[in-house]
mmCIF file of C-alpha atoms in Angstrom:
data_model
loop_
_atom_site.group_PDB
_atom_site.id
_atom_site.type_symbol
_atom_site.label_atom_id
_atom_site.label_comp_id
_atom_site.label_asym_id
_atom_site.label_seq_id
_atom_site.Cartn_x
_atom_site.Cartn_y
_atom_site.Cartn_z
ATOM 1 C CA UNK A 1 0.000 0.000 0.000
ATOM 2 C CA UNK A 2 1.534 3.401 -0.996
ATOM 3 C CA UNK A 3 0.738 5.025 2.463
ATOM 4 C CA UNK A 4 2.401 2.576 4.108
ATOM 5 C CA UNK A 5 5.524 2.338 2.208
ATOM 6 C CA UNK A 6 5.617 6.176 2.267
ATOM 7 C CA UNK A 7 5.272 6.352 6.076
ATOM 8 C CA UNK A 8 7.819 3.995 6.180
ATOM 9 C CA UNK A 9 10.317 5.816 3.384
ATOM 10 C CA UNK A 10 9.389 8.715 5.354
ATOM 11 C CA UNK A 11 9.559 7.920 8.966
ATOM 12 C CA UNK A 12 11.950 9.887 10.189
ATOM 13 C CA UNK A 13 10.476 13.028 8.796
ATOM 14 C CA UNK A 14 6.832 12.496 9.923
ATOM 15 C CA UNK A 15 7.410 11.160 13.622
ATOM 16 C CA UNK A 16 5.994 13.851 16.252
ATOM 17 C CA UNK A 17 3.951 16.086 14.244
ATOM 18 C CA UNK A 18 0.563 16.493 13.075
ATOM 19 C CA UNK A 19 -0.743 15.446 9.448
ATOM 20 C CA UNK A 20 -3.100 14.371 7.080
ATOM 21 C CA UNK A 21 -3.298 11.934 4.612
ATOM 22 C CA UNK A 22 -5.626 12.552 1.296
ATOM 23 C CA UNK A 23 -6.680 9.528 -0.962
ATOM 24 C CA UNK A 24 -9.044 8.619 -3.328
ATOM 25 C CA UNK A 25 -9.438 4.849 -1.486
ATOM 26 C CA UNK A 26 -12.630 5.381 0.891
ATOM 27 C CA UNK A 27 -12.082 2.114 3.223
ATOM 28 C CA UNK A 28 -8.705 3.307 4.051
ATOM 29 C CA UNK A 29 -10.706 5.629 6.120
ATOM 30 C CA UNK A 30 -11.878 3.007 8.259
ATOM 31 C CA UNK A 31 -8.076 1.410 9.016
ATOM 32 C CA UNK A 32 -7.837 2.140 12.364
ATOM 33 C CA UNK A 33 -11.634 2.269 13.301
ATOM 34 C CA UNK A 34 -12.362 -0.900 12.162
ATOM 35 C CA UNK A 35 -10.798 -4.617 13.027
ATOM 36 C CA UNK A 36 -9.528 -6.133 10.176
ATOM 37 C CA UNK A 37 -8.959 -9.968 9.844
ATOM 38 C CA UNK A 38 -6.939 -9.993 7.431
ATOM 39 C CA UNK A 39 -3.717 -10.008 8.895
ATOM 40 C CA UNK A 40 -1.669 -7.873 6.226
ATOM 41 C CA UNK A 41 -4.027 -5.140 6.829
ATOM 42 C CA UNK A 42 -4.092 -5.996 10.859
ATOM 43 C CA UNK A 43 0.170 -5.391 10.279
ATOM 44 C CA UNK A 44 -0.536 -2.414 8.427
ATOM 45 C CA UNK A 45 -2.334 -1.067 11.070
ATOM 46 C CA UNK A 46 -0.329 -1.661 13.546
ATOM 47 C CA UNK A 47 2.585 -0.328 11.960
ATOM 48 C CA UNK A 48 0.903 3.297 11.292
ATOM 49 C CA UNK A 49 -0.137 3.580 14.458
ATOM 50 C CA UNK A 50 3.377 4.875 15.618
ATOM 51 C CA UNK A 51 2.341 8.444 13.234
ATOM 52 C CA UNK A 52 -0.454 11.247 14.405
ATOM 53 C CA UNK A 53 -2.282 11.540 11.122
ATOM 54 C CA UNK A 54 -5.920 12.058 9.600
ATOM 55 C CA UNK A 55 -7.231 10.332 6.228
ATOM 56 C CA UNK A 56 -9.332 12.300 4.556
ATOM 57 C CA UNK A 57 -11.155 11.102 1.130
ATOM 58 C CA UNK A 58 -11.156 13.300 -2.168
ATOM 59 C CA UNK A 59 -12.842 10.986 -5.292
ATOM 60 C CA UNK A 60 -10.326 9.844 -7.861
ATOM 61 C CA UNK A 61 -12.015 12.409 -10.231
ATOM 62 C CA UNK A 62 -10.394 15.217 -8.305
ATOM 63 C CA UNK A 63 -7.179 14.018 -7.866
ATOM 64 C CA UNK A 64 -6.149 14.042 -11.567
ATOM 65 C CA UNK A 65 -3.577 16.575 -11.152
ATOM 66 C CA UNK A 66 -1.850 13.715 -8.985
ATOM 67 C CA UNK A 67 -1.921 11.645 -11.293
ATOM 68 C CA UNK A 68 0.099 13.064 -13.922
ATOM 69 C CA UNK A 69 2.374 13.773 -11.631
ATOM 70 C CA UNK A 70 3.283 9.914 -10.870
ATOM 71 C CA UNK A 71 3.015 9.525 -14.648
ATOM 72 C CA UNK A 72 5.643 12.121 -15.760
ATOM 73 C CA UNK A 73 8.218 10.741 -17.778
ATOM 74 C CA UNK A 74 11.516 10.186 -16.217
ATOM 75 C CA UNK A 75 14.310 11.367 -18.430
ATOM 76 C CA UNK A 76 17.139 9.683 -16.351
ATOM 77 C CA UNK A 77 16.723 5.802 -15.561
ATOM 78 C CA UNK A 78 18.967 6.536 -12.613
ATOM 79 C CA UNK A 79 16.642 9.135 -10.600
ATOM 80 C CA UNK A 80 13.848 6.924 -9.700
ATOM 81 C CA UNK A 81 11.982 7.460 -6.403
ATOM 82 C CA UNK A 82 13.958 5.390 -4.300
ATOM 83 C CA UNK A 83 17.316 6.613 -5.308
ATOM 84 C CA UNK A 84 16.109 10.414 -5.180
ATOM 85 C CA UNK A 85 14.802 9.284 -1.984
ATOM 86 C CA UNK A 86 17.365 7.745 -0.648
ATOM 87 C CA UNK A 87 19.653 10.146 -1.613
ATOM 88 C CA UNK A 88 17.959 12.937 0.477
ATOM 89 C CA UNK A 89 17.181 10.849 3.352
ATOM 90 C CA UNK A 90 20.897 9.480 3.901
ATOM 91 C CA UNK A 91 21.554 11.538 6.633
ATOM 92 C CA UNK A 92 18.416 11.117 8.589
ATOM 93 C CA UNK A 93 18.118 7.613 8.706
ATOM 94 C CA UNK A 94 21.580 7.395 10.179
ATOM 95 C CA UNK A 95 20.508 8.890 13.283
ATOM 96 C CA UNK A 96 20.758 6.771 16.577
ATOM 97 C CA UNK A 97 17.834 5.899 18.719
ATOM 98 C CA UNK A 98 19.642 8.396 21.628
ATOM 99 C CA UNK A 99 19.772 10.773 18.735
ATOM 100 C CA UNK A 100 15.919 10.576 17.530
ATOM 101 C CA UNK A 101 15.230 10.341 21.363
ATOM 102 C CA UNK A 102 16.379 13.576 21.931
ATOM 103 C CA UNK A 103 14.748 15.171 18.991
ATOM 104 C CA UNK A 104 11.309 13.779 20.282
ATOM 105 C CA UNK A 105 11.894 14.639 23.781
ATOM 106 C CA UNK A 106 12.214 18.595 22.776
ATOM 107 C CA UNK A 107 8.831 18.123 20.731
ATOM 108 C CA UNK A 108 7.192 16.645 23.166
ATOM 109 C CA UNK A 109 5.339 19.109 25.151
ATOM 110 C CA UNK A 110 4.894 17.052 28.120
ATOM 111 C CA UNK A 111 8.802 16.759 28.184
ATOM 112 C CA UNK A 112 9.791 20.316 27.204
ATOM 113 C CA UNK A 113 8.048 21.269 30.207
ATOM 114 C CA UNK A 114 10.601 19.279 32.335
ATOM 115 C CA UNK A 115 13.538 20.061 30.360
ATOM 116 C CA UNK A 116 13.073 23.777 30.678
ATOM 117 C CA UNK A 117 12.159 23.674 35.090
ATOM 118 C CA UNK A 118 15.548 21.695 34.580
ATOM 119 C CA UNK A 119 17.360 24.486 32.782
ATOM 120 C CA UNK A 120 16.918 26.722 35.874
ATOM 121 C CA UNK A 121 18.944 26.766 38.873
ATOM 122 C CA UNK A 122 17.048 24.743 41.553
ATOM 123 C CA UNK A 123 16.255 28.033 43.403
ATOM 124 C CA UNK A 124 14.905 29.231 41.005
ATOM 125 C CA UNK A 125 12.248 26.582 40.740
ATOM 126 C CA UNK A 126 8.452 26.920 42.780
ATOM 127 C CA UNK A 127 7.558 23.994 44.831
ATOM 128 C CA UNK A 128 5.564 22.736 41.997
ATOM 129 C CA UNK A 129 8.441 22.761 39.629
ATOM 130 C CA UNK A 130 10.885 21.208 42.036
ATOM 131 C CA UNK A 131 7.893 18.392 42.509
ATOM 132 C CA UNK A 132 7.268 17.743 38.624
ATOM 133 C CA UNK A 133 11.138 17.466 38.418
ATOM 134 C CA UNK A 134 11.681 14.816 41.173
ATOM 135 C CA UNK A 135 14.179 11.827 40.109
ATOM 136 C CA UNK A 136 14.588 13.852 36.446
ATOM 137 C CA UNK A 137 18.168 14.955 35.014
ATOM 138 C CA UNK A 138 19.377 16.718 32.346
ATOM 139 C CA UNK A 139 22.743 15.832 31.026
ATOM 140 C CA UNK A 140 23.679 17.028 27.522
ATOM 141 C CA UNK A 141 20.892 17.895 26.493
ATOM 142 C CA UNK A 142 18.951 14.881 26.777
ATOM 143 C CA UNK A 143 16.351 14.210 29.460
ATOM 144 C CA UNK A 144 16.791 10.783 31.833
ATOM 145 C CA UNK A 145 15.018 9.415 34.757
ATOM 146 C CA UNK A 146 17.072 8.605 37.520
ATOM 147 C CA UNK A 147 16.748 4.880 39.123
ATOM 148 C CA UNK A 148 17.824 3.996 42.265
ATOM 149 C CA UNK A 149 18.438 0.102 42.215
ATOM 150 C CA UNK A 150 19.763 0.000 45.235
ATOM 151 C CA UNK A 151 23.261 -0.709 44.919
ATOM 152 C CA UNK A 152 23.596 1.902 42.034
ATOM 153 C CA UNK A 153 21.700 4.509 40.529
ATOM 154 C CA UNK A 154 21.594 4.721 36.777
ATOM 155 C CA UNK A 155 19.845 7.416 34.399
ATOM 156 C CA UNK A 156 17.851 6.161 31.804
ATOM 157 C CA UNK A 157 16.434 7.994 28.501
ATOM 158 C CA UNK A 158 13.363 9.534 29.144
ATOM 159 C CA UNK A 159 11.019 7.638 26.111
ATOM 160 C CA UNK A 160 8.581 11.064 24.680
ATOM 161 C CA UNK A 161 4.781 9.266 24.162
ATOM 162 C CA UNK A 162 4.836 9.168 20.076
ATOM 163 C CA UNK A 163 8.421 6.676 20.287
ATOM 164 C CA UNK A 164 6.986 4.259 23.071
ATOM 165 C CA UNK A 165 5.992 1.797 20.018
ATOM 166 C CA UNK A 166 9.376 2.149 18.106
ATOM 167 C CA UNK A 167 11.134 0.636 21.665
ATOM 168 C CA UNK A 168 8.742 -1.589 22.162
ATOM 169 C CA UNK A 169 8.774 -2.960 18.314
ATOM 170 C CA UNK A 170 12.677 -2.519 18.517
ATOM 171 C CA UNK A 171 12.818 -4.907 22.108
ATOM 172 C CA UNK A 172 9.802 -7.235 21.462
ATOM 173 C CA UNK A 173 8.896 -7.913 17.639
ATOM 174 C CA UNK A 174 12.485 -7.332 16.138
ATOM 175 C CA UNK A 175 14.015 -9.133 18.854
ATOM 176 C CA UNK A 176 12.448 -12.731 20.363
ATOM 177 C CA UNK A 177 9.413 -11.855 20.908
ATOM 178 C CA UNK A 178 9.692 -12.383 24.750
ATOM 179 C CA UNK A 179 7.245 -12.102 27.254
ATOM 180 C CA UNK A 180 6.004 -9.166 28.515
ATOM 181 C CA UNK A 181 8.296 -8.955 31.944
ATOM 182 C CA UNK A 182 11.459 -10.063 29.456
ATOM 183 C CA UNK A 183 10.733 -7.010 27.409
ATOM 184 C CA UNK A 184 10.737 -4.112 29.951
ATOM 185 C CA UNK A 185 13.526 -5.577 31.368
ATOM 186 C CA UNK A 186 15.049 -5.492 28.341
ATOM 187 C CA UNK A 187 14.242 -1.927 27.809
ATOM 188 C CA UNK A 188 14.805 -0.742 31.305
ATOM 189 C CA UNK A 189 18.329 -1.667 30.845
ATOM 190 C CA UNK A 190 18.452 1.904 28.779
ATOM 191 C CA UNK A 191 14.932 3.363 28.551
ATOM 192 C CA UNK A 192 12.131 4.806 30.669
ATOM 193 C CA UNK A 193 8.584 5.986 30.245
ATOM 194 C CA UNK A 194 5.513 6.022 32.576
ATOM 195 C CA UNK A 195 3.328 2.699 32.854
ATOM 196 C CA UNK A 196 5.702 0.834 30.419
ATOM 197 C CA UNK A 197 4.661 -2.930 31.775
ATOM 198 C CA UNK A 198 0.984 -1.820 31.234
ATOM 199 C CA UNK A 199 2.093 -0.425 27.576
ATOM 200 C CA UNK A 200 4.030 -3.521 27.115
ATOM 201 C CA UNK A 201 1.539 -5.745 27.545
ATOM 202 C CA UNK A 202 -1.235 -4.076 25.666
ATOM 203 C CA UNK A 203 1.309 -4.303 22.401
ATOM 204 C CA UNK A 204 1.753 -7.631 22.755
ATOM 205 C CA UNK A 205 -1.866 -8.802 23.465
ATOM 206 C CA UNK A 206 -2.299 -6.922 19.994
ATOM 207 C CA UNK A 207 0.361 -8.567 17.700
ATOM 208 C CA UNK A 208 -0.745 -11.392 19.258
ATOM 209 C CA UNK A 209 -4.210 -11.339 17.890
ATOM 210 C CA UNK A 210 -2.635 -9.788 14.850
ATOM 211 C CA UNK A 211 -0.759 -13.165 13.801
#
């Protein structure tokens, strides 16, 4: 489906912000309204549910102009999609998770709220802020939770809401699929975000009844 492959060509791009998707394909509409049982389009789903978008429908008959765009001729065999694409998006997509972490956390609302009570000297902070910013450090930039394990304390990356699936797909479906305790303590080992076992294990329930 060309949504989906876009999305996907166009990840990095779209993650975080607000946008809307016109086609001339009325069910697609219904994607995320509707349980599907076919399992491509139950993957599909799933996968685009990562992105903050609307689909909107416009008949075929008045999106003519688009398609004589995707039927231009292409003078060079070399500057297809993917390698104009690709080209372009070379840099992006060699970002690191800490890296696209950090971008999120400063467009994340929630999170730029901490990050600037941390920017000010602690005096300088009410008693709400001081509250709000309890066991939360800023170091470089980046926003971590502190965790006290007893023996040690160690800072983990604060996870903004829109990348909770992309660690949970990166620890659970591209990994071994373990259980759901397996998999936050797989991503506790660098990552932190509120009610992660409950998020966990919702995900999982769901590609579960997706395969």
């Amino acid at each position: 489906m060309a949504i989906v492959w876009t999305l996907e060509r166009l990840r990095q791009f779209l993650l975080g912000i607000s946008f809307t998707v016109v086609t001339d394909c009325q069910a697609l509409i219904y994607i995320n309204a509707k349980k599907s049982s076919n399992p491509q389009i139950a993957r599909w789903s799933l996968l685009i549910q990562e992105f903050d978008f609307e689909i909107r429908h416009r008949p075929g008959v008045r999106m003519s102009h688009i398609d004589a765009i995707s039927r231009a001729p292409i003078l060079n065999s070399s500057d297809t999609l993917d390698s104009l694409l690709g080209n372009k998006l070379e840099v992006c997509l060699t970002l690191s998770v800490e890296d696209q972490v950090l971008m999120m956390q400063h467009a994340d609302d929630t999170l730029k709220e901490l990050i600037l009570i941390l920017e000010k000297d602690n005096e300088d902070r009410t008693k709400e802020e001081k509250q709000k910013a309890q066991n939360y450090v800023l170091k470089g930039n980046r926003l971590f939770r502190v965790i006290n394990d007893g023996a040690r304390e160690r800072l983990l990356f604060v996870i903004p809401k829109r990348m909770r699936k992309i660690i949970v797909v990166k620890f659970h479906d591209l990994m071994r699929h373990f259980a759901v305790d397996k998999t936050v303590s797989k991503i506790k080992e660098l990552y932190w975000f509120p009610y992660m076992k409950r998020y966990v294990r919702h995900h999982i329930k769901c590609a579960s009844n997706v395969w």
